[in-house]
XYZ file of C-alpha atoms in Angstrom:
725
model
C 30.175 -13.484 5.729
C 30.766 -11.128 8.738
C 29.359 -9.963 11.883
C 26.227 -8.127 11.167
C 24.918 -5.480 13.379
C 21.334 -4.753 13.294
C 20.560 -1.145 14.007
C 18.959 -0.825 17.506
C 15.832 0.855 16.311
C 15.042 -2.012 14.131
C 15.665 -4.473 16.833
C 13.422 -2.575 19.220
C 10.544 -2.336 16.801
C 10.685 -6.010 15.896
C 10.700 -7.202 19.415
C 8.026 -4.680 20.341
C 5.877 -6.143 17.442
C 6.364 -9.661 18.497
C 5.500 -8.800 22.054
C 2.247 -7.002 20.885
C 1.397 -9.905 18.360
C 1.566 -12.458 21.300
C -0.490 -10.342 23.492
C -3.158 -9.401 20.919
C -3.438 -12.619 19.139
C -2.775 -15.173 21.699
C -3.075 -13.525 25.177
C 0.526 -14.506 26.006
C 3.669 -12.677 27.156
C 7.233 -13.090 26.188
C 7.979 -14.474 29.646
C 5.215 -16.921 29.856
C 6.108 -20.660 30.175
C 5.878 -22.582 27.047
C 6.713 -19.561 24.727
C 9.959 -20.794 23.155
C 11.889 -18.175 21.102
C 14.417 -18.671 18.507
C 16.877 -16.359 16.584
C 18.212 -18.380 13.858
C 21.187 -16.111 13.048
C 22.047 -14.631 16.338
C 25.149 -12.470 15.228
C 26.152 -10.655 18.161
C 23.100 -11.447 20.214
C 21.134 -8.141 19.830
C 17.738 -9.655 19.602
C 18.181 -12.051 22.583
C 19.477 -9.208 24.550
C 16.367 -7.053 23.681
C 14.148 -10.022 24.526
C 15.790 -10.443 27.971
C 15.084 -6.846 28.817
C 11.425 -7.418 28.386
C 11.255 -10.567 30.470
C 10.412 -9.876 34.157
C 13.001 -10.880 36.805
C 10.955 -13.903 38.132
C 10.416 -15.442 34.652
C 13.886 -14.785 33.300
C 15.797 -17.686 35.018
C 13.419 -20.211 33.549
C 13.393 -18.562 30.076
C 17.095 -18.281 30.076
C 17.592 -21.863 31.039
C 15.138 -23.453 28.830
C 13.133 -21.356 26.297
C 15.552 -18.990 24.599
C 17.369 -20.389 21.584
C 19.678 -18.974 18.950
C 22.229 -20.385 16.401
C 25.382 -18.958 14.977
C 27.491 -20.568 12.169
C 30.610 -18.412 12.540
C 32.853 -18.865 15.474
C 33.752 -15.220 16.271
C 30.015 -14.055 16.617
C 29.118 -17.246 18.358
C 31.637 -16.300 21.106
C 30.657 -12.754 21.132
C 26.958 -13.506 21.490
C 27.467 -16.052 24.163
C 29.496 -13.519 26.165
C 27.142 -10.576 25.455
C 24.017 -12.856 26.676
C 25.781 -14.219 29.652
C 26.876 -10.818 30.787
C 23.286 -9.378 30.362
C 22.018 -12.292 32.596
C 24.574 -11.535 35.264
C 23.699 -7.773 35.070
C 19.915 -8.723 35.544
C 20.279 -11.369 38.264
C 23.620 -10.815 39.882
C 24.382 -14.339 39.215
C 26.544 -16.071 36.467
C 24.910 -19.018 34.573
C 26.283 -20.313 31.325
C 23.727 -19.848 28.416
C 22.878 -23.272 27.190
C 20.552 -22.006 24.435
C 23.105 -21.179 21.902
C 24.108 -23.700 19.240
C 27.168 -23.439 17.027
C 25.332 -24.679 13.870
C 24.015 -23.673 10.537
C 20.380 -23.274 11.267
C 19.317 -24.425 7.670
C 21.141 -27.705 8.198
C 20.429 -28.503 11.787
C 19.936 -32.096 12.841
C 21.166 -33.621 9.582
C 24.920 -32.823 9.114
C 25.824 -30.825 12.177
C 25.682 -33.353 15.041
C 29.041 -33.709 16.761
C 30.423 -30.600 14.827
C 31.789 -28.707 17.727
C 31.500 -30.624 21.025
C 29.231 -33.276 22.684
C 27.583 -30.504 24.626
C 26.808 -28.623 21.163
C 25.173 -31.905 19.809
C 22.989 -32.060 22.886
C 22.010 -28.470 22.609
C 21.130 -29.070 18.960
C 18.937 -31.988 19.751
C 17.276 -30.067 22.524
C 16.453 -26.962 20.162
C 15.230 -29.469 17.406
C 12.805 -30.928 19.951
C 11.613 -27.559 21.353
C 8.079 -26.308 20.272
C 9.245 -22.861 19.053
C 6.466 -20.398 18.940
C 8.308 -17.161 18.074
C 11.205 -16.800 15.436
C 12.673 -13.351 15.183
C 15.977 -12.141 13.552
C 17.953 -10.868 10.744
C 18.706 -13.687 8.256
C 21.529 -13.202 5.694
C 20.501 -12.256 2.169
C 22.572 -13.131 -0.783
C 21.335 -14.703 -3.929
C 24.764 -16.098 -4.868
C 28.370 -15.468 -5.307
C 29.229 -12.746 -7.816
C 32.354 -14.541 -9.243
C 32.764 -18.303 -9.590
C 36.411 -18.018 -9.367
C 36.044 -17.031 -5.840
C 34.729 -20.502 -4.959
C 32.476 -19.038 -2.309
C 28.923 -20.327 -3.283
C 26.064 -20.328 -1.097
C 25.711 -23.812 0.451
C 23.059 -26.130 -0.934
C 20.499 -27.307 1.711
C 18.716 -30.225 0.183
C 15.693 -30.248 2.495
C 15.031 -26.464 2.399
C 15.635 -26.217 -1.266
C 13.298 -29.081 -1.912
C 10.616 -27.302 -0.001
C 11.140 -24.097 -1.912
C 10.920 -26.037 -5.161
C 7.515 -27.744 -4.130
C 6.091 -24.508 -2.727
C 7.506 -21.006 -3.851
C 8.906 -22.334 -7.092
C 5.808 -24.430 -8.097
C 3.452 -21.799 -7.414
C 5.443 -19.218 -9.498
C 4.655 -18.225 -13.013
C 8.098 -16.675 -13.551
C 10.440 -17.938 -16.253
C 13.604 -17.016 -14.309
C 13.288 -18.246 -10.665
C 16.972 -17.913 -9.538
C 16.069 -15.138 -7.031
C 14.576 -17.929 -4.984
C 18.042 -19.102 -4.422
C 18.546 -16.036 -2.013
C 19.527 -16.987 1.524
C 16.774 -14.953 3.080
C 14.034 -16.863 0.906
C 15.473 -20.068 2.378
C 15.069 -18.691 5.921
C 11.406 -17.721 5.243
C 10.676 -21.230 3.987
C 12.557 -22.764 6.991
C 10.851 -20.499 9.488
C 7.433 -21.465 8.132
C 8.292 -25.079 8.296
C 9.851 -24.842 11.697
C 6.609 -23.766 13.223
C 5.144 -27.075 11.857
C 1.299 -27.149 12.345
C 1.448 -24.880 15.328
C 0.383 -21.381 15.638
C 3.068 -18.866 16.061
C 4.946 -15.555 14.969
C 7.816 -14.934 12.628
C 9.506 -11.508 12.401
C 12.345 -11.072 9.992
C 14.322 -8.007 8.599
C 15.292 -8.891 5.048
C 15.961 -7.805 1.424
C 12.750 -6.201 0.423
C 12.802 -7.640 -3.081
C 10.167 -10.128 -2.592
C 7.453 -7.395 -2.232
C 7.330 -6.641 -5.940
C 9.567 -8.674 -8.121
C 7.832 -11.157 -10.337
C 10.208 -13.998 -9.509
C 8.727 -13.974 -5.878
C 5.082 -14.334 -7.045
C 4.956 -17.945 -5.784
C 6.468 -17.062 -2.488
C 3.938 -14.194 -1.942
C 1.049 -16.603 -2.739
C 2.532 -19.472 -0.328
C 2.905 -16.912 2.538
C -0.824 -15.744 2.134
C -1.747 -19.540 2.484
C 0.519 -20.251 5.308
C -0.231 -17.408 7.727
C -3.283 -15.592 8.926
C -1.991 -12.053 8.941
C 0.995 -10.537 7.097
C 2.426 -7.120 8.021
C 5.348 -5.719 5.899
C 7.029 -2.360 6.704
C 9.022 -1.366 3.585
C 12.042 0.708 4.702
C 13.172 1.184 0.977
C 16.727 2.152 0.334
C 17.177 0.285 -3.001
C 20.200 2.131 -4.558
C 20.202 -0.240 -7.577
C 16.657 0.777 -8.504
C 17.042 4.459 -7.698
C 20.674 5.466 -8.288
C 20.040 8.937 -6.787
C 19.790 7.423 -3.279
C 22.989 6.645 -1.421
C 23.448 3.367 0.482
C 25.177 5.103 3.398
C 22.740 7.862 3.644
C 19.294 6.484 2.892
C 19.512 2.664 3.651
C 19.084 1.594 7.276
C 22.098 -0.947 6.881
C 23.970 1.239 4.630
C 23.787 -1.396 1.865
C 22.587 -1.247 -1.836
C 19.334 -3.405 -1.514
C 15.996 -2.478 -0.219
C 15.125 -3.362 3.410
C 11.739 -4.615 4.743
C 10.520 -5.797 8.150
C 7.906 -8.594 7.828
C 5.683 -9.794 10.844
C 3.910 -13.105 9.944
C 1.297 -14.432 12.360
C -0.382 -17.707 12.204
C -3.376 -17.956 14.483
C -5.521 -20.888 13.251
C -6.680 -21.913 16.757
C -6.675 -25.655 15.610
C -8.781 -24.864 12.520
C -7.976 -25.580 8.817
C -7.089 -22.254 7.117
C -9.612 -21.517 4.415
C -8.879 -17.967 3.418
C -5.798 -16.067 2.334
C -4.053 -13.888 4.968
C -4.777 -10.141 4.661
C -1.585 -8.332 3.557
C -0.959 -5.084 5.395
C 1.619 -2.870 3.962
C 3.457 0.500 5.009
C 6.192 2.266 3.407
C 8.448 5.137 4.684
C 9.436 8.117 2.383
C 11.755 7.088 -0.403
C 13.998 10.092 0.357
C 14.211 9.884 4.028
C 17.760 9.499 5.502
C 18.418 6.478 7.581
C 18.133 8.566 10.766
C 14.661 9.753 9.784
C 13.640 6.055 9.380
C 15.013 5.092 12.792
C 13.174 8.036 14.291
C 9.859 6.880 12.563
C 10.419 3.356 14.225
C 11.032 4.965 17.642
C 7.863 7.159 17.293
C 5.850 4.362 16.101
C 7.239 1.626 18.330
C 5.399 -1.402 17.148
C 3.179 -2.810 14.359
C 0.034 -1.768 16.104
C 1.095 1.923 15.913
C 1.440 1.868 12.169
C -1.173 2.982 9.775
C -1.439 0.149 7.531
C -2.615 -0.106 3.961
C -4.508 -3.439 3.311
C -3.521 -4.717 -0.003
C -5.592 -6.735 -2.399
C -3.346 -9.125 -4.240
C -4.251 -9.990 -7.812
C -4.547 -13.618 -9.155
C -0.783 -13.599 -10.022
C 0.360 -13.090 -6.513
C 1.007 -9.396 -7.080
C 0.766 -7.331 -3.672
C 1.870 -3.953 -4.763
C -0.644 -3.171 -7.445
C -0.758 0.639 -6.943
C -0.282 2.439 -10.373
C -1.232 -0.652 -12.429
C -3.811 -0.187 -15.029
C -6.471 -2.940 -15.312
C -6.782 -2.492 -19.102
C -3.261 -3.657 -19.594
C -4.362 -7.319 -19.214
C -6.831 -6.770 -22.084
C -4.183 -6.075 -24.607
C -2.346 -8.757 -26.724
C 0.814 -10.022 -25.005
C 3.939 -9.607 -27.080
C 4.878 -13.142 -25.994
C 4.208 -15.643 -23.333
C 5.506 -18.812 -21.999
C 2.302 -20.676 -22.982
C 2.668 -19.603 -26.688
C 6.507 -20.534 -26.740
C 5.636 -24.094 -25.813
C 2.186 -24.422 -27.556
C 2.005 -26.376 -30.868
C -1.695 -26.312 -31.144
C -2.133 -22.490 -31.699
C -4.652 -22.140 -28.931
C -2.685 -19.545 -27.020
C -2.568 -16.054 -28.301
C 0.403 -13.695 -28.491
C 2.193 -11.541 -31.117
C 5.574 -13.308 -31.243
C 5.859 -17.053 -31.153
C 9.395 -17.065 -29.578
C 11.239 -14.628 -27.566
C 14.454 -15.000 -25.584
C 16.621 -13.408 -22.840
C 19.580 -11.851 -24.284
C 23.163 -13.434 -24.117
C 24.899 -13.719 -20.778
C 28.626 -14.632 -20.941
C 29.377 -14.284 -17.223
C 32.965 -13.518 -18.458
C 32.327 -10.192 -20.493
C 36.028 -9.284 -20.128
C 37.266 -12.509 -21.759
C 34.423 -12.959 -24.189
C 33.763 -9.330 -25.507
C 36.327 -6.941 -27.286
C 36.380 -4.059 -29.562
C 38.953 -5.759 -31.773
C 38.431 -9.294 -33.348
C 42.078 -10.084 -33.166
C 42.302 -9.335 -29.398
C 39.180 -11.275 -28.937
C 40.722 -14.378 -30.665
C 43.931 -14.193 -28.417
C 41.713 -14.099 -25.223
C 39.314 -16.769 -26.216
C 42.207 -19.114 -27.390
C 44.007 -18.476 -23.970
C 41.034 -19.232 -22.040
C 40.045 -22.296 -23.943
C 43.663 -23.642 -23.655
C 43.574 -23.085 -19.947
C 40.104 -24.760 -19.645
C 41.280 -27.958 -21.556
C 44.393 -28.201 -19.624
C 42.514 -28.143 -16.270
C 40.186 -30.712 -17.952
C 42.868 -32.990 -18.946
C 44.648 -32.686 -15.403
C 41.082 -33.492 -13.761
C 40.589 -36.642 -15.863
C 44.010 -37.835 -15.108
C 43.400 -37.237 -11.421
C 40.337 -39.632 -11.711
C 37.620 -36.858 -11.914
C 37.548 -35.936 -8.224
C 34.004 -34.608 -7.282
C 34.999 -31.319 -5.873
C 35.462 -29.543 -9.109
C 35.351 -26.162 -7.342
C 38.464 -26.850 -5.306
C 40.225 -28.665 -8.083
C 40.238 -26.251 -10.909
C 42.513 -23.196 -11.500
C 40.859 -20.097 -9.845
C 43.356 -17.662 -11.177
C 41.334 -15.151 -13.127
C 44.352 -14.068 -15.165
C 43.955 -17.452 -16.799
C 40.472 -18.388 -16.763
C 36.928 -16.955 -15.637
C 34.576 -19.720 -14.395
C 30.909 -19.858 -14.229
C 28.435 -22.512 -13.142
C 27.682 -23.416 -16.659
C 31.319 -23.720 -17.647
C 31.565 -26.117 -14.637
C 28.771 -28.124 -15.848
C 30.528 -28.611 -19.110
C 33.664 -29.465 -17.359
C 31.890 -32.064 -15.075
C 30.571 -33.653 -18.270
C 34.172 -33.807 -19.773
C 33.385 -31.501 -22.574
C 36.426 -30.443 -24.407
C 36.280 -26.867 -25.835
C 37.930 -25.865 -29.201
C 38.266 -22.394 -30.817
C 36.413 -21.712 -33.849
C 36.747 -18.504 -35.958
C 33.072 -18.466 -36.817
C 32.264 -18.218 -33.080
C 33.519 -14.559 -33.228
C 30.320 -12.581 -33.921
C 29.100 -9.031 -33.973
C 27.063 -8.079 -30.894
C 25.673 -4.967 -29.237
C 27.083 -4.887 -25.726
C 25.547 -1.645 -24.367
C 23.373 1.000 -26.389
C 25.189 2.074 -29.451
C 28.364 0.166 -28.286
C 29.115 -2.696 -30.727
C 31.758 -5.318 -29.813
C 32.999 -8.641 -30.931
C 31.582 -11.584 -28.999
C 32.926 -15.142 -28.695
C 29.686 -17.011 -28.981
C 30.001 -20.585 -28.073
C 27.912 -23.386 -26.454
C 30.693 -23.905 -23.792
C 32.179 -20.593 -23.322
C 29.017 -18.516 -23.349
C 27.052 -18.996 -19.981
C 23.697 -18.678 -21.442
C 23.030 -18.424 -25.195
C 19.305 -18.170 -25.005
C 17.464 -18.759 -28.230
C 20.099 -16.793 -30.135
C 21.581 -19.783 -32.140
C 18.188 -19.703 -33.615
C 17.913 -15.872 -33.937
C 21.169 -14.991 -35.380
C 22.857 -18.406 -36.273
C 25.390 -16.846 -38.533
C 26.649 -13.507 -40.073
C 24.129 -13.705 -43.017
C 21.080 -13.783 -40.698
C 22.273 -10.322 -39.408
C 21.538 -8.825 -43.012
C 18.068 -10.168 -42.804
C 16.741 -10.302 -39.160
C 15.638 -7.490 -36.742
C 15.037 -7.896 -33.224
C 13.147 -5.713 -30.558
C 15.185 -5.579 -27.207
C 13.462 -4.363 -24.153
C 13.894 -4.437 -20.278
C 12.565 -7.452 -18.686
C 10.075 -7.639 -15.682
C 11.442 -6.669 -12.213
C 14.124 -4.380 -13.846
C 15.809 -1.971 -11.689
C 15.901 0.421 -14.651
C 13.316 2.414 -16.453
C 11.610 0.667 -19.237
C 13.491 0.909 -22.663
C 13.247 -0.657 -26.049
C 16.111 -0.784 -28.746
C 16.018 -2.461 -32.057
C 19.290 -4.154 -33.427
C 20.345 -6.706 -35.961
C 22.976 -8.408 -33.844
C 23.122 -10.582 -30.843
C 22.584 -8.410 -27.724
C 23.830 -8.680 -24.151
C 21.611 -9.716 -21.295
C 22.616 -6.316 -19.396
C 22.161 -4.173 -22.321
C 21.483 -1.118 -19.945
C 23.691 -2.361 -17.256
C 23.419 -4.448 -14.023
C 19.928 -4.790 -12.420
C 18.200 -4.913 -15.735
C 17.947 -8.012 -17.841
C 16.891 -7.801 -21.360
C 14.358 -9.841 -23.523
C 14.554 -10.024 -27.300
C 11.807 -10.451 -29.831
C 13.028 -11.344 -33.205
C 11.173 -10.989 -36.522
C 12.608 -14.249 -37.994
C 13.826 -17.445 -36.489
C 16.041 -20.055 -38.053
C 17.234 -23.593 -37.562
C 20.670 -23.570 -35.858
C 22.354 -24.258 -39.205
C 20.930 -20.975 -40.671
C 18.461 -22.653 -42.873
C 14.583 -22.719 -42.706
C 14.031 -19.083 -42.027
C 10.392 -18.240 -40.912
C 8.580 -15.287 -39.446
C 8.216 -15.155 -35.874
C 5.054 -13.058 -35.608
C 2.061 -15.428 -35.258
C -0.548 -15.788 -37.974
C -3.253 -15.412 -35.478
C -1.756 -11.922 -34.592
C -1.672 -11.127 -38.449
C -5.396 -11.915 -38.784
C -6.289 -9.714 -35.719
C -4.340 -6.803 -37.091
C -5.747 -7.288 -40.653
C -9.258 -7.391 -39.286
C -8.669 -3.903 -37.960
C -6.401 -2.312 -40.281
C -6.783 -3.790 -43.672
C -5.818 -6.976 -45.486
C -2.637 -5.344 -47.104
C -1.031 -5.006 -43.704
C 2.141 -7.015 -43.281
C 3.960 -8.657 -40.361
C 6.814 -6.104 -40.850
C 3.915 -3.408 -40.290
C 3.199 -5.102 -36.859
C 6.737 -5.139 -35.927
C 7.177 -1.379 -36.589
C 3.931 -0.537 -34.893
C 5.101 -2.095 -31.714
C 8.483 -0.514 -31.860
C 6.872 2.795 -32.405
C 4.316 2.330 -29.588
C 6.951 1.134 -27.141
C 8.556 4.552 -27.625
C 5.291 6.334 -26.691
C 5.888 8.409 -23.563
C 2.196 7.998 -22.869
C 2.364 4.226 -23.067
C 5.375 4.196 -20.779
C 4.045 6.301 -18.264
C 0.453 4.948 -18.097
C 1.610 1.391 -17.878
C 4.971 1.918 -16.000
C 3.760 -0.301 -13.127
C 2.492 -2.968 -15.343
C 5.762 -3.037 -17.123
C 7.640 -3.704 -13.947
C 5.581 -7.044 -13.531
C 4.739 -8.150 -17.001
C 6.143 -8.250 -20.541
C 4.438 -5.526 -22.765
C 0.949 -6.031 -23.984
C 0.058 -4.079 -27.053
C -3.226 -2.308 -27.478
C -5.170 -1.649 -30.716
C -5.451 2.048 -31.537
C -7.648 4.049 -34.055
C -6.552 3.269 -37.567
C -4.898 6.595 -38.548
C -2.861 6.472 -35.277
C -1.815 2.999 -35.996
C -0.223 3.788 -39.430
C 1.374 6.871 -37.664
C 2.988 4.470 -35.201
C 4.014 2.187 -37.835
C 5.902 5.041 -39.779
C 7.577 6.279 -36.682
C 8.596 2.662 -35.633
C 10.065 1.944 -39.052
C 12.113 5.175 -39.062
C 13.186 4.585 -35.363
C 14.294 1.031 -36.204
C 16.190 2.266 -39.318
C 18.187 4.845 -37.474
C 18.833 2.925 -34.295
C 19.874 -0.212 -36.304
C 21.955 1.927 -38.842
C 23.279 4.517 -36.494
C 26.879 3.949 -37.845
C 25.559 5.229 -41.266
C 23.976 8.339 -39.794
C 25.248 11.702 -40.976
C 27.274 13.122 -38.141
C 25.810 15.985 -36.056
C 27.895 19.279 -36.775
C 29.528 19.628 -33.365
C 32.198 22.401 -33.253
C 35.829 21.355 -32.740
C 37.734 23.345 -30.282
C 41.368 22.279 -30.751
C 44.112 22.855 -28.144
C 47.378 23.743 -30.185
C 49.504 23.731 -27.057
C 49.535 19.939 -26.988
C 50.318 17.548 -29.654
C 47.162 16.521 -31.827
C 45.651 13.056 -31.417
C 42.340 11.586 -31.865
C 42.984 8.994 -29.252
C 40.526 8.606 -26.542
C 41.373 7.476 -22.917
C 38.317 8.794 -21.213
C 35.897 11.390 -22.411
C 34.281 13.806 -20.102
C 31.257 16.219 -20.387
C 31.306 19.769 -19.265
C 29.257 20.752 -16.205
C 26.488 22.144 -18.423
C 26.849 19.098 -20.867
C 27.064 21.351 -23.899
C 30.632 20.156 -24.609
C 32.564 16.829 -24.525
C 36.167 16.870 -23.775
C 37.454 14.069 -25.952
C 41.112 14.527 -24.818
C 43.657 17.262 -24.208
C 43.868 18.266 -27.740
C 39.949 18.177 -28.716
C 36.771 19.300 -27.291
C 33.453 19.122 -29.034
C 30.911 21.767 -28.460
C 27.310 22.573 -29.338
C 25.662 19.362 -27.969
C 21.851 20.234 -27.938
C 19.968 19.726 -24.780
C 17.513 17.365 -26.251
C 20.198 14.745 -26.698
C 19.785 13.843 -22.982
C 15.955 13.259 -23.358
C 16.912 10.031 -25.335
C 17.496 7.516 -22.425
C 18.032 3.950 -22.394
C 17.876 2.787 -18.633
C 19.464 5.522 -16.500
C 21.658 6.980 -19.088
C 21.176 8.880 -22.464
C 22.488 7.212 -25.573
C 25.383 9.783 -25.572
C 26.276 8.997 -22.018
C 26.389 5.204 -22.716
C 28.892 5.877 -25.634
C 31.039 8.111 -23.221
C 30.905 5.363 -20.540
C 31.854 2.432 -22.762
C 34.337 4.076 -25.124
C 37.248 4.451 -22.772
C 40.463 2.586 -22.045
C 40.192 0.423 -18.923
C 41.979 -2.444 -17.271
C 39.996 -5.269 -15.353
C 41.298 -5.379 -11.989
C 40.855 -9.159 -11.531
C 42.139 -10.401 -14.857
C 44.529 -7.542 -15.836
C 42.831 -7.565 -19.264
C 42.933 -4.039 -20.973
C 39.934 -2.823 -23.029
C 40.871 -0.172 -25.687
C 38.096 1.034 -28.048
C 40.562 3.049 -30.215
C 41.056 1.767 -33.846
C 44.442 2.385 -35.354
C 43.133 1.857 -38.808
C 40.353 4.573 -38.240
C 41.698 6.828 -35.560
C 38.631 9.273 -35.963
C 36.062 6.539 -35.478
C 35.074 7.405 -31.672
C 34.678 11.036 -32.484
C 32.596 10.312 -35.487
C 30.436 7.813 -33.556
C 29.756 10.575 -30.977
C 28.466 12.912 -33.595
C 26.385 10.098 -35.173
C 24.686 9.249 -31.869
C 24.094 12.924 -31.195
C 22.312 13.027 -34.722
C 20.370 9.864 -33.955
C 19.395 10.918 -30.519
C 18.041 14.515 -31.945
C 16.065 12.797 -34.559
C 14.678 10.119 -31.997
C 13.584 12.726 -29.639
C 11.762 14.465 -32.575
C 10.018 11.428 -33.799
C 8.917 10.599 -30.173
C 7.597 14.067 -29.795
C 5.500 13.690 -32.935
C 3.762 10.428 -31.945
C 0.041 10.448 -31.726
C -1.642 10.372 -28.333
C -2.381 7.040 -26.860
C -6.149 6.448 -27.543
C -6.894 2.740 -26.948
C -9.556 1.215 -29.197
C -11.509 -1.967 -28.340
C -9.301 -4.716 -27.441
C -9.403 -8.456 -26.748
C -11.281 -8.452 -23.424
C -11.358 -12.071 -23.428
């Protein structure tokens, strides 16, 4: 938390828009009696100050004394805002009057736990504000989905009433599997503001994180906003550095932050009648590459919402607002997997794979991954020991409720997560097991050992049924792919080991589609491609077709540049759907997918690409890698002071997984590093095989070159007749 300064052009535009909406929709002015205005997170008072400038001198004393309201939960900005507002009133009127409209309170919890929090006068102000018929809500609510690190003991507060309302509205209307994004603070403020209006007409104008505009997790929120307001205007100011790393937060984002920013104006003008239609959604977006100064200028030149050229969106049945670029044919293809098929025992629902799973999330990668099994065992044993010591100490202390404050938050001893604290709260003792040290793919072409355990692994997904033991790694194959709402380009990678949730880095979760599933004891192996899908494919391509053919067809198709480009927008909002193609093309995709899977899974057996060794005899010879570096033209790789590899072909960089090529992932991951918080060192060098990293580089170059050649030889995407039902 800290003092947030909303840039003046944004403040002016928002207040202008609120002012225009009042006039055009309701025939009212900001200074009219009865128009109560509330800023729920006042900060330094910028919105209230701007509002005061718009209110005429005759109306200002009454408005100042009775109908301007604001809240602040932090003491320093509370005092700054009060002084700023009182000074502005003195400048305007020549008289001093204390500002009684500011409450020292948490807006989301007002009237429940905050009475008598600060002083009797503050309690009275809270009660007066709670009873005020607020007509306008404007401001800059905080946006933060949650703490990054559980050891910081700095969670977002839970708000029982607002959280319950989100669950019964936004979450209930959502079809998303993962709804964690609805925990973001700005989502809570949208829900609170809507409810604060009650049954009254009114206006809400917030500047917020813009993720709700397109991410699938917010489908329910978008649906509910369309039901709860009569007009919606959203100005997308862009600046999502996580989605487009070529942008700079300080240069392109209006706040200088990493996430996108949007201004949303919500108008409810029911005029006492029940709302029977969904609100029209009006959308505008500034240029992606504008600098923030250009965005400020745009707001000044187009000073309110009525000066913007809006695009009226047509949301689809799933609550998608931004449908531009989406291909309607995509919905006629067979889904790779669906929640309905996962939970269906009747076979009535149709998909290719019965089960799929998000990949493994440790929430303590530094502790639970390592290039060396021996080092991983040392780390895992230490963390388990410290966990059990805290657990014993907690039990002896009578199991106090505040676990966050009780446990050891020293990250050199233990790394907490919400799941680990849940296990702790249930008095679950941990134990080290050698069989829990498993093979895993952490990043593309980066295998590490993983300590895989129901307590120490934050989220295991279905992997206890996908790779229950080491034997299953010899039998099973999985297709990993970027999940919906990914900030990275779509990718697919086959593997025969457990895979990490952030396989291509933060901002992109990964889903896994296995060929086999097992019981958790490793028995009862069964094929995961549905018999229904097998029947559909055999009806089109012949009775000899196998489920492995379907698996490899999908893997080949997912590498098709035409498929990825044509359905790029669809793949941001839905898991892949697979079309039928003409029979000759189908078998070409099968052959390509089979070879791609073979070289991607078996890359460590690939013949090394013949890169030239340039050896520096002026320094002692070593294979050891500290940190590799590409030359400016990317044709050479400096391994260390004694060795440079030359002759890297340009096509290597065409094989990308997320925002990096396969080779660049290896360069990024195979370096010696020390985690700042825990002090744990990661060293990929293998004393028993000192040439291993250099050999891996050559193998990944070879695999990349062949991958690019296979992809170039894929047939064009000519879609045949599909389901349509």
